[in-house]
mmCIF file of C-alpha atoms and ligand atoms in Angstrom:
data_model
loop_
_atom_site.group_PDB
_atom_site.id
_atom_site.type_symbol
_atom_site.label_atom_id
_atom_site.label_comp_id
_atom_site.label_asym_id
_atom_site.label_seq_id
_atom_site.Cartn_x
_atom_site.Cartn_y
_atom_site.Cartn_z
ATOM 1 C CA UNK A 288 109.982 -20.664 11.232
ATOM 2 C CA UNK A 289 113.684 -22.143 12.633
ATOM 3 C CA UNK A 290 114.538 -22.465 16.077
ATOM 4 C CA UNK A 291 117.997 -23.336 16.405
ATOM 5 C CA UNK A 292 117.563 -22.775 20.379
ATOM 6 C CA UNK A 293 117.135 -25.355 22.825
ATOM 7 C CA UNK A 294 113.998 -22.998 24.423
ATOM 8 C CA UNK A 295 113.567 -20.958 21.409
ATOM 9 C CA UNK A 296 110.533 -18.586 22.536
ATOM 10 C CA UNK A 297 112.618 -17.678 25.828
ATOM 11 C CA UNK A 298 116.060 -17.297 24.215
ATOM 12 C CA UNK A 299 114.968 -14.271 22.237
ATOM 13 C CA UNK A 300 113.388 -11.348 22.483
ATOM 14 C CA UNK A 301 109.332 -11.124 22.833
ATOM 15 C CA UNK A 302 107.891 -8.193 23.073
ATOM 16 C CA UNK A 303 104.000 -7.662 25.028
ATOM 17 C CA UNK A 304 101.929 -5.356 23.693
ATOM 18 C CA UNK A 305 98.900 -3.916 26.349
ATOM 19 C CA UNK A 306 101.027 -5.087 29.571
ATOM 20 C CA UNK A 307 99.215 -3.627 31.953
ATOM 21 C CA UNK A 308 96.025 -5.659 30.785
ATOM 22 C CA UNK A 309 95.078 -8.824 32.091
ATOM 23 C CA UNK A 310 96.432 -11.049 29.597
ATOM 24 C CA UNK A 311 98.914 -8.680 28.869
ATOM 25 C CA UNK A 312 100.381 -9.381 32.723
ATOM 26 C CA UNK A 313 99.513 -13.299 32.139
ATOM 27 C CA UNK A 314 102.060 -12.980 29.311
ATOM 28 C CA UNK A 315 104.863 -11.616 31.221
ATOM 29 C CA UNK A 316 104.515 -14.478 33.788
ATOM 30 C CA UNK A 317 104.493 -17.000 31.178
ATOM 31 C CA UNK A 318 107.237 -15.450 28.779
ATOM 32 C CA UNK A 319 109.988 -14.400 31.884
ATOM 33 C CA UNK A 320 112.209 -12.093 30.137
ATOM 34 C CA UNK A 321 109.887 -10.246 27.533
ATOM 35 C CA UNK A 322 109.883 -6.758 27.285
ATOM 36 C CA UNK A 323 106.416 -5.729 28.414
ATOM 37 C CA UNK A 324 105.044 -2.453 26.672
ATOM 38 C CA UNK A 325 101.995 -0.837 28.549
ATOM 39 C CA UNK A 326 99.324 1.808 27.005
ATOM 40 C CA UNK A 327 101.672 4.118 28.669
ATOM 41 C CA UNK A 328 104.916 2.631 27.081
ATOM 42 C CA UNK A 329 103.433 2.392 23.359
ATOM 43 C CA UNK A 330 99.676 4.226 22.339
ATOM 44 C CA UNK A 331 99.637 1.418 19.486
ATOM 45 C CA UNK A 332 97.582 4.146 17.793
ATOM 46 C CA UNK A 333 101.622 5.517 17.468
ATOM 47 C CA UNK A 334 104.033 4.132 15.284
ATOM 48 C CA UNK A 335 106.355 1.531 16.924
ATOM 49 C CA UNK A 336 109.182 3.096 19.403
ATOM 50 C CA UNK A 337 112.601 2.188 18.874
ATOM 51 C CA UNK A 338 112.785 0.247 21.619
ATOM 52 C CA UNK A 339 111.206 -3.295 19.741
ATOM 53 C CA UNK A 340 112.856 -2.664 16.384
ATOM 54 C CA UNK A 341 114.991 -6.055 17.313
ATOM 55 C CA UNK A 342 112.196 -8.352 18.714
ATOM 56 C CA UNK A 343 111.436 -11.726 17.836
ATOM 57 C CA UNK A 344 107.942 -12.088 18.251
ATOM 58 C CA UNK A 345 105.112 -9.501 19.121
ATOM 59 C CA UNK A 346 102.456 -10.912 21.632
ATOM 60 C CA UNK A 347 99.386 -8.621 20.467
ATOM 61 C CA UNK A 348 97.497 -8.029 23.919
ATOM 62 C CA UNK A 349 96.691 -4.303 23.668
ATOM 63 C CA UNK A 350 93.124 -3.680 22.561
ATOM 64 C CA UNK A 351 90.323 -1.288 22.985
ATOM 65 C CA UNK A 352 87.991 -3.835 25.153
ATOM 66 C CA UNK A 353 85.008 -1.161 26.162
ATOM 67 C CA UNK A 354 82.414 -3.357 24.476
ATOM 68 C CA UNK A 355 79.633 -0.950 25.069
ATOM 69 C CA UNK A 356 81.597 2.013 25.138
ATOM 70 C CA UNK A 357 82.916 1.150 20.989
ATOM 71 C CA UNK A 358 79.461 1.223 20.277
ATOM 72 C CA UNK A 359 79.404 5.129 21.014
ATOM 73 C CA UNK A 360 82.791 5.684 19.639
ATOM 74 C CA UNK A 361 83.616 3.364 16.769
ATOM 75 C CA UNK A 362 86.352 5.577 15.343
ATOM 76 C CA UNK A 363 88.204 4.984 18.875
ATOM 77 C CA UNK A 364 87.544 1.389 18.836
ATOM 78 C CA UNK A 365 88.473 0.846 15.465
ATOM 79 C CA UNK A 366 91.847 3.335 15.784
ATOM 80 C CA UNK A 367 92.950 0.744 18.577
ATOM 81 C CA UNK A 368 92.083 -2.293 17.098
ATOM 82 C CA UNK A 369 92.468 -1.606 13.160
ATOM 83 C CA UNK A 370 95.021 0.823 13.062
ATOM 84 C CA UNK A 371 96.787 -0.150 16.110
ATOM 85 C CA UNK A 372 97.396 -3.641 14.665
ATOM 86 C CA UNK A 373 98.912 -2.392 11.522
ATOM 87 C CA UNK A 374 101.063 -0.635 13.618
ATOM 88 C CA UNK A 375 102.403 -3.661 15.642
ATOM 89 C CA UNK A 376 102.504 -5.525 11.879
ATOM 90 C CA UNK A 377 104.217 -3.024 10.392
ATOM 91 C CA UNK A 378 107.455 -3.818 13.039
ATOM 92 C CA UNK A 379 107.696 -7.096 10.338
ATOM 93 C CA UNK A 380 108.166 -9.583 12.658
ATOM 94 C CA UNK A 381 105.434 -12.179 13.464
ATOM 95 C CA UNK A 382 103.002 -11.246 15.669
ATOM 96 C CA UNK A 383 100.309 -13.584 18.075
ATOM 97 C CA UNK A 384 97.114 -10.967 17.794
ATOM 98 C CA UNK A 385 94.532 -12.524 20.106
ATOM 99 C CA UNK A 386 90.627 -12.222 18.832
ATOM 100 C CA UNK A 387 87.207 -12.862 20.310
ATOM 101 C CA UNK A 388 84.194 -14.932 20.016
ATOM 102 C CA UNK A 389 82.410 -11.640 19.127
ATOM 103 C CA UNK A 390 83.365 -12.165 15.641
ATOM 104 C CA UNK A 391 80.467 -14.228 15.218
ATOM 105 C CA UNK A 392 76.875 -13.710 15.497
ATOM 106 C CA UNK A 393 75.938 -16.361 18.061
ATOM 107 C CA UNK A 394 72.857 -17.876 15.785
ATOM 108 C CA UNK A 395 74.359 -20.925 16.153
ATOM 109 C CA UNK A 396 73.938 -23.886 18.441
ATOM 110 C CA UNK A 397 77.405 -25.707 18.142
ATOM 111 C CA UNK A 398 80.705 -24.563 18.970
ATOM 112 C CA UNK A 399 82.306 -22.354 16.089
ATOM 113 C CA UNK A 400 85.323 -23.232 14.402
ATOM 114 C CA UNK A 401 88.399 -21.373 12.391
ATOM 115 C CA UNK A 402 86.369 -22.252 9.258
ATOM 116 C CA UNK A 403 82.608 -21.030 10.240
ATOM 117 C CA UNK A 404 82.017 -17.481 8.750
ATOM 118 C CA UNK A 405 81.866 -14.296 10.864
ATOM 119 C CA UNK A 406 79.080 -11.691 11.217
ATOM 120 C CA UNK A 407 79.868 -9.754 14.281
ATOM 121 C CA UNK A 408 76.848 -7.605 15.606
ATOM 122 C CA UNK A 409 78.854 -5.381 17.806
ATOM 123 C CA UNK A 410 81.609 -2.115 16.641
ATOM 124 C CA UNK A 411 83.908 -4.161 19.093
ATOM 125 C CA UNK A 412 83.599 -7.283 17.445
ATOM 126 C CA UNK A 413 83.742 -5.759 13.597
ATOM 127 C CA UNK A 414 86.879 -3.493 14.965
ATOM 128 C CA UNK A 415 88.501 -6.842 16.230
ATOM 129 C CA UNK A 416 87.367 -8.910 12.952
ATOM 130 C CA UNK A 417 89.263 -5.966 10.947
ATOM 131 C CA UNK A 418 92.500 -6.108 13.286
ATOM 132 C CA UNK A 419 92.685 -9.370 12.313
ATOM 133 C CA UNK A 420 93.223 -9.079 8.368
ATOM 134 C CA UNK A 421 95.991 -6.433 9.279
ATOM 135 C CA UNK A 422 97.848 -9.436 10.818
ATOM 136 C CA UNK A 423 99.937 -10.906 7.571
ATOM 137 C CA UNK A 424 102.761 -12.990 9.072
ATOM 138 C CA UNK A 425 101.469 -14.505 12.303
ATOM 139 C CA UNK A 426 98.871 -15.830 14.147
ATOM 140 C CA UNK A 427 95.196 -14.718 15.495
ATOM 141 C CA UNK A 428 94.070 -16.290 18.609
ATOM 142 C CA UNK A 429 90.675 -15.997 19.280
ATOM 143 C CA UNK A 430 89.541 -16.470 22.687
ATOM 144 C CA UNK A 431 86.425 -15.633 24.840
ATOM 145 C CA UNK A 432 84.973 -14.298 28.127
ATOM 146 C CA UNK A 433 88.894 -14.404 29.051
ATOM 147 C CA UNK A 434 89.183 -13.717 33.296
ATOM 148 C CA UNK A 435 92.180 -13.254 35.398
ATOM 149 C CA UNK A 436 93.518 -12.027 39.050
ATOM 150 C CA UNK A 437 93.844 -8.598 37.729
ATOM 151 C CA UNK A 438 92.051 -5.884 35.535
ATOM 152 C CA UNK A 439 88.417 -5.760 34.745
ATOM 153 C CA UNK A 440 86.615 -8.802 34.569
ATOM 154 C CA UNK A 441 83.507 -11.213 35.360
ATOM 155 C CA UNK A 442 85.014 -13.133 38.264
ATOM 156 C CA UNK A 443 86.706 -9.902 40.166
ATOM 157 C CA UNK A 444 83.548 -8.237 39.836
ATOM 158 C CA UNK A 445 81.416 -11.312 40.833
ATOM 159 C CA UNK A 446 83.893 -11.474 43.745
ATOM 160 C CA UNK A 447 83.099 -8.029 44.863
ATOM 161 C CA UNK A 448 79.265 -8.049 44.907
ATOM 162 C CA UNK A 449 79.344 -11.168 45.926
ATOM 163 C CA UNK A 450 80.507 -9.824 48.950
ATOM 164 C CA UNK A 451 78.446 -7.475 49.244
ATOM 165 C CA UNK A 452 75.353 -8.711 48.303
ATOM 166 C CA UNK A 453 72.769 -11.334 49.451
ATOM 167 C CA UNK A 454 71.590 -11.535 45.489
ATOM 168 C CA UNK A 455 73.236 -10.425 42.098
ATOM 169 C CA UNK A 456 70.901 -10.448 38.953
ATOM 170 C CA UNK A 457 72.964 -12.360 35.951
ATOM 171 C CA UNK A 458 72.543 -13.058 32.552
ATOM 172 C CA UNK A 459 71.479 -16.430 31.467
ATOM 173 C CA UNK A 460 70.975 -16.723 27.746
ATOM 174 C CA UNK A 461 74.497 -15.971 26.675
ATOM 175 C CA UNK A 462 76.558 -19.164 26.393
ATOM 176 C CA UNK A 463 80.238 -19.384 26.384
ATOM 177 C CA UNK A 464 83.321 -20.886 28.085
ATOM 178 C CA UNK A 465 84.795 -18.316 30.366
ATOM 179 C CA UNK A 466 88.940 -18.723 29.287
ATOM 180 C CA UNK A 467 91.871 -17.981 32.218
ATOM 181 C CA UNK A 468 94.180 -15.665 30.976
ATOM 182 C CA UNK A 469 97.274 -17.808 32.828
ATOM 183 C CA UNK A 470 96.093 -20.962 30.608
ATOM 184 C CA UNK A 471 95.790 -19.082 27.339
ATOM 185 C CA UNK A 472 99.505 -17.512 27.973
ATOM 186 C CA UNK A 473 100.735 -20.481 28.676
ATOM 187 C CA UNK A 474 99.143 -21.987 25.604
ATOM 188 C CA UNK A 475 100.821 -19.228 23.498
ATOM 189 C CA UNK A 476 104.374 -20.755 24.150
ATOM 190 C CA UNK A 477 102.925 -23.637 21.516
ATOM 191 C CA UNK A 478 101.130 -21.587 19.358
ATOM 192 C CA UNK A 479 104.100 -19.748 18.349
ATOM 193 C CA UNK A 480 105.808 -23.317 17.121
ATOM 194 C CA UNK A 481 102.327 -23.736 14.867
ATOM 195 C CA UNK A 482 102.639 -22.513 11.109
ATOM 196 C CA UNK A 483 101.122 -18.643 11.212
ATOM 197 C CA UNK A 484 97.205 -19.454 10.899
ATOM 198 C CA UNK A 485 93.578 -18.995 12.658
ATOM 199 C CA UNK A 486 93.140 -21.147 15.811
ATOM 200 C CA UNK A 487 90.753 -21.013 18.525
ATOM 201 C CA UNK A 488 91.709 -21.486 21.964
ATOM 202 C CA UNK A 489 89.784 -21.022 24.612
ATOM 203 C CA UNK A 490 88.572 -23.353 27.785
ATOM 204 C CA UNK A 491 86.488 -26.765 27.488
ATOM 205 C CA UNK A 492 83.563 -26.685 28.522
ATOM 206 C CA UNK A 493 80.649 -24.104 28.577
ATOM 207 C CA UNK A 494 78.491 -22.690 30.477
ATOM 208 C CA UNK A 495 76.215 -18.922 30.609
ATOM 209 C CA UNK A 496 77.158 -15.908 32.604
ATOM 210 C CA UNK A 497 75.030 -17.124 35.328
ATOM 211 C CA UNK A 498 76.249 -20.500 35.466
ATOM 212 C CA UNK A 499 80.194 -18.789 35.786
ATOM 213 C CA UNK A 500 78.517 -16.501 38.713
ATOM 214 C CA UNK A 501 77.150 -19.666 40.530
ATOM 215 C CA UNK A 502 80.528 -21.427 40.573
ATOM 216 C CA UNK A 503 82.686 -18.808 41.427
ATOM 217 C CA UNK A 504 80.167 -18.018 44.889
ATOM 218 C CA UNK A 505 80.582 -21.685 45.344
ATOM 219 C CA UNK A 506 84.308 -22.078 44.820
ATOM 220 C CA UNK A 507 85.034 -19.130 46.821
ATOM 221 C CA UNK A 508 82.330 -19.313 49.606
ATOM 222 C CA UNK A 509 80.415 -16.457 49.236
ATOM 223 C CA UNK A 510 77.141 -16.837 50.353
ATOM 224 C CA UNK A 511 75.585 -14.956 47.217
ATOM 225 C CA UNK A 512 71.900 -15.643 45.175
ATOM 226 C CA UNK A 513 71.906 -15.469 41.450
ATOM 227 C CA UNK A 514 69.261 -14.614 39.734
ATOM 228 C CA UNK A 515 69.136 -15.395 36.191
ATOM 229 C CA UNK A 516 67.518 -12.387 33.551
ATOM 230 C CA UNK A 517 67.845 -11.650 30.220
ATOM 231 C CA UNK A 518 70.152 -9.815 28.304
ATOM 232 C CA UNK A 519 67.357 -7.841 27.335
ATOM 233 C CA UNK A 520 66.459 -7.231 31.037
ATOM 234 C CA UNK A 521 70.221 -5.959 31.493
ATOM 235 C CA UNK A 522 69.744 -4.053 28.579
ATOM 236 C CA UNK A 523 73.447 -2.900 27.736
ATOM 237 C CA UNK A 524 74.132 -0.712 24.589
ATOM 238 C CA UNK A 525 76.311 -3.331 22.478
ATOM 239 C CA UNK A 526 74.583 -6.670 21.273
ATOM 240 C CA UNK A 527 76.559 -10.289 22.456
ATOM 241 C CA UNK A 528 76.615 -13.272 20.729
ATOM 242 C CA UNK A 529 73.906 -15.965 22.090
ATOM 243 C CA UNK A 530 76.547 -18.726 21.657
ATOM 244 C CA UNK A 531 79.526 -18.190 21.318
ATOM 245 C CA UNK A 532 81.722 -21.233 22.390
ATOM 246 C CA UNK A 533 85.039 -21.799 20.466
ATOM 247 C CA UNK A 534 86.490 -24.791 19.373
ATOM 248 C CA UNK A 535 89.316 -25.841 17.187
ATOM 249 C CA UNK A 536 89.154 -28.122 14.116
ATOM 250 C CA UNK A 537 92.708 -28.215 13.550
ATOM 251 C CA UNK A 538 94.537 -31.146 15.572
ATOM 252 C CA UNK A 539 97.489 -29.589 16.470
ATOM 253 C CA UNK A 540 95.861 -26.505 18.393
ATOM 254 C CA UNK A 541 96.692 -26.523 21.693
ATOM 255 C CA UNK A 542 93.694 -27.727 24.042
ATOM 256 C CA UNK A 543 93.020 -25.676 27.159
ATOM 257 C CA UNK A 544 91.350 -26.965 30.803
ATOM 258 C CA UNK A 545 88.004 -26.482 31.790
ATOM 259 C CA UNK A 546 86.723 -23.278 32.640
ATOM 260 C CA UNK A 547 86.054 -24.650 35.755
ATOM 261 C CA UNK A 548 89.477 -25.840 36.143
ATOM 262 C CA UNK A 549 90.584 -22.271 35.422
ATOM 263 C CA UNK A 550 88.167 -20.788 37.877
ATOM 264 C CA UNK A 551 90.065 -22.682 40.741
ATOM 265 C CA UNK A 552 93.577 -21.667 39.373
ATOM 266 C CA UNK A 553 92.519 -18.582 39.546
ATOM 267 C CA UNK A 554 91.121 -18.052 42.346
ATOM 268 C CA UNK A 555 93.961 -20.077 43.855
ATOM 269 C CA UNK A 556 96.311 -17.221 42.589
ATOM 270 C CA UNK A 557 94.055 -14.308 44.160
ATOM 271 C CA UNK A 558 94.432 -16.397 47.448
ATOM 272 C CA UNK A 559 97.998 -16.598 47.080
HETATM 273 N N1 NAP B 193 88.326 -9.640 27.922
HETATM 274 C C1 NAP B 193 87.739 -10.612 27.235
HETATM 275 O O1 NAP B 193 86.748 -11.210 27.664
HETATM 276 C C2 NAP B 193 88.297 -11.024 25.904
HETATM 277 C C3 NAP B 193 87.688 -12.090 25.216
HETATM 278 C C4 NAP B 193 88.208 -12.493 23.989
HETATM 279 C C5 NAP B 193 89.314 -11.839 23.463
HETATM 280 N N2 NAP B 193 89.868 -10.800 24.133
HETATM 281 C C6 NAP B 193 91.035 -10.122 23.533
HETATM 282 O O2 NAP B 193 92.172 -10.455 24.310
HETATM 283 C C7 NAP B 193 93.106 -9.371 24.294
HETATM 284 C C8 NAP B 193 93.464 -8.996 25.721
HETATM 285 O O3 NAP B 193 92.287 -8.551 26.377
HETATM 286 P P1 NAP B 193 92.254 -8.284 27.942
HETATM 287 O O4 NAP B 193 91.059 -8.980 28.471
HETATM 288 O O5 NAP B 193 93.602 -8.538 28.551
HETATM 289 O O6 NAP B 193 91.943 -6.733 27.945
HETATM 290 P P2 NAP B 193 92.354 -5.605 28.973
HETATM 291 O O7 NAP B 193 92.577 -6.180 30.331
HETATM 292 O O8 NAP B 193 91.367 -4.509 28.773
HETATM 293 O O9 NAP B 193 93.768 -5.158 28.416
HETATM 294 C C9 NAP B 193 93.906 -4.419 27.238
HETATM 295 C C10 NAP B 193 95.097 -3.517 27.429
HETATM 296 O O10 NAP B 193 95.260 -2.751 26.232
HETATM 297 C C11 NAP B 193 95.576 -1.445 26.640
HETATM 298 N N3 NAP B 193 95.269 -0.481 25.602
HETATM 299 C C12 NAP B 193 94.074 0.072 25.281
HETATM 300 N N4 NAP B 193 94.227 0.944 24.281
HETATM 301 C C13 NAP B 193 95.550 0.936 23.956
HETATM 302 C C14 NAP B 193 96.337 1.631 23.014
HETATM 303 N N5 NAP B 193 95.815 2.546 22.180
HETATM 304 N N6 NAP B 193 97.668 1.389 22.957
HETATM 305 C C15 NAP B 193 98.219 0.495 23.813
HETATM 306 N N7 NAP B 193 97.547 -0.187 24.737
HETATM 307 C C16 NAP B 193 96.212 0.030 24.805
HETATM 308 C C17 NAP B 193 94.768 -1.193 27.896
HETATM 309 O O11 NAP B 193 95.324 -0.130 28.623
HETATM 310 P P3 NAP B 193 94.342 0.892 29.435
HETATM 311 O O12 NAP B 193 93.611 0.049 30.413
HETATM 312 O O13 NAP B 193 95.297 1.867 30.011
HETATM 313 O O14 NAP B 193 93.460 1.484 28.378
HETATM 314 C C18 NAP B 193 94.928 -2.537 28.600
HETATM 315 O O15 NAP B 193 96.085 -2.562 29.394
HETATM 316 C C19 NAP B 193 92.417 -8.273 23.472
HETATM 317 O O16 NAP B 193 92.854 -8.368 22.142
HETATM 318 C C20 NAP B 193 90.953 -8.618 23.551
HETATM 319 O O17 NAP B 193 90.237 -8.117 22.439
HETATM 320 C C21 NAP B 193 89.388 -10.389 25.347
#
């Protein structure tokens, strides 16, 4: 692609698909000036409205994310993510549509890269694995266990029992490395100078859900037990990847903090 601006991605139009999400509202910080498009503004499940007929770029962040819930409605799940994408593609501009870990199948025991093959075991992650072959001219992110200051997530829920609670039961045989939606929008603003690919970007490090619920009592004082279970003993509908940490093999992908590192900013933003 040319840029023959000084600050290319800023100078033009970008358009944010799924504002109102958390990374959707990361996005908006981190491209000042993009036209932000909520479920309310565009049902991707729509064709395009004529407002983003003259964008530059579309940054992909509207999804069905109801893990469990696509497992009892996979025609939803997969009219969001499938169809939904082809919709946002069919505007014929490039497009950044950001993916999940769930792609794989978690069997195994070292991070996954662009090149290891997918099996995803849940409707969510097949729906997501599909939205990504719609995307032609652009790039798919993938990302995992993504948290943020808004929206429905891990560390605002941990937050609230946590201060409620004297214990919270956790799961501890899911590995991953929980990613901050304000470092993988910022890390966006390089992906979209990459040639249109695959890349994986989400935090160093790893860690299991129980680990993530440990640090965030700790960083934010809350004086809260965890007690690790199974995901068996939680027993939710859809089935998660065992591992599922993401790395990149290709140099040039942008490299993102520490989850831990993302926890504080974070939290340091909920302070704020
Ligand atoms: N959350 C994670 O842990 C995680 C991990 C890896 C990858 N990802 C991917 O990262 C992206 C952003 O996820 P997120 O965590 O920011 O999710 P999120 O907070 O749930 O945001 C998704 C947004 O999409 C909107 N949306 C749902 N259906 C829509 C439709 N038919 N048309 C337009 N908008 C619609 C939602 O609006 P309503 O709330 O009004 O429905 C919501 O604002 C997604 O592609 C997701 O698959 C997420």
């Amino acid at each position: 692609m040319e840029h023959p601006d000084t600050d290319p991605v800023s100078a033009r139009r970008v358009v944010v698909t799924g504002a109102g999400g958390q990374l959707g509202q990361a996005l908006l910080e981190a491209f000042p000036g993009a036209l932000g498009l909520t479920h309310a503004d565009w049902d991707v499940h729509e064709p395009p409205p004529s407002q983003v007929t003259d964008c530059y770029v579309v940054l992909h962040a509207a999804a069905w994310t109801d893990v469990d819930g696509a497992e009892g409605d996979p025609e939803g799940a997969e009219a969001v993510n499938v169809l939904g994408t082809r919709n946002v593609v069919s505007l014929g501009v490039p497009v950044v549509a950001y993916s999940t870990d769930y792609v794989f199948d978690g069997r195994k025991r070292e991070p996954y890269v662009e090149s290891d093959p997918t099996n995803p075991q849940s409707v969510y992650g097949r729906t997501k694995l599909e939205g990504e072959r719609e995307v032609r001219d652009g790039w798919v992110v993938r990302s995992s266990w993504l948290f943020g200051p808004t929206g429905h997530n891990f560390l605002r829920t941990m937050l609230r029992l946590g201060a409620e609670r004297e214990e919270v039961a956790v799961v501890d045989d899911q590995r991953g490395s929980p990613t901050y939606v304000g470092h993988l929008a910022e890390a966006t603003k390089r992906i979209v100078e990459l040639p249109f690919g695959l890349y994986h970007v989400a935090a160093d490090g790893d860690c299991t859900w129980a680990d993530f619920a440990e640090a965030i009592f700790e960083e934010a004082v809350l004086d809260c037990r965890v007690r690790r279970i199974t995901t068996e003993e939680l027993g939710r509908p859809a089935p998660r990847p065992a591992y599922s940490v993401l790395r990149s093999e290709n140099p040039d992908t942008p490299r993102l903090p520490h989850w831990r590192d993302g926890l504080r900013d974070c939290l340091a933003r909920i302070r704020d």
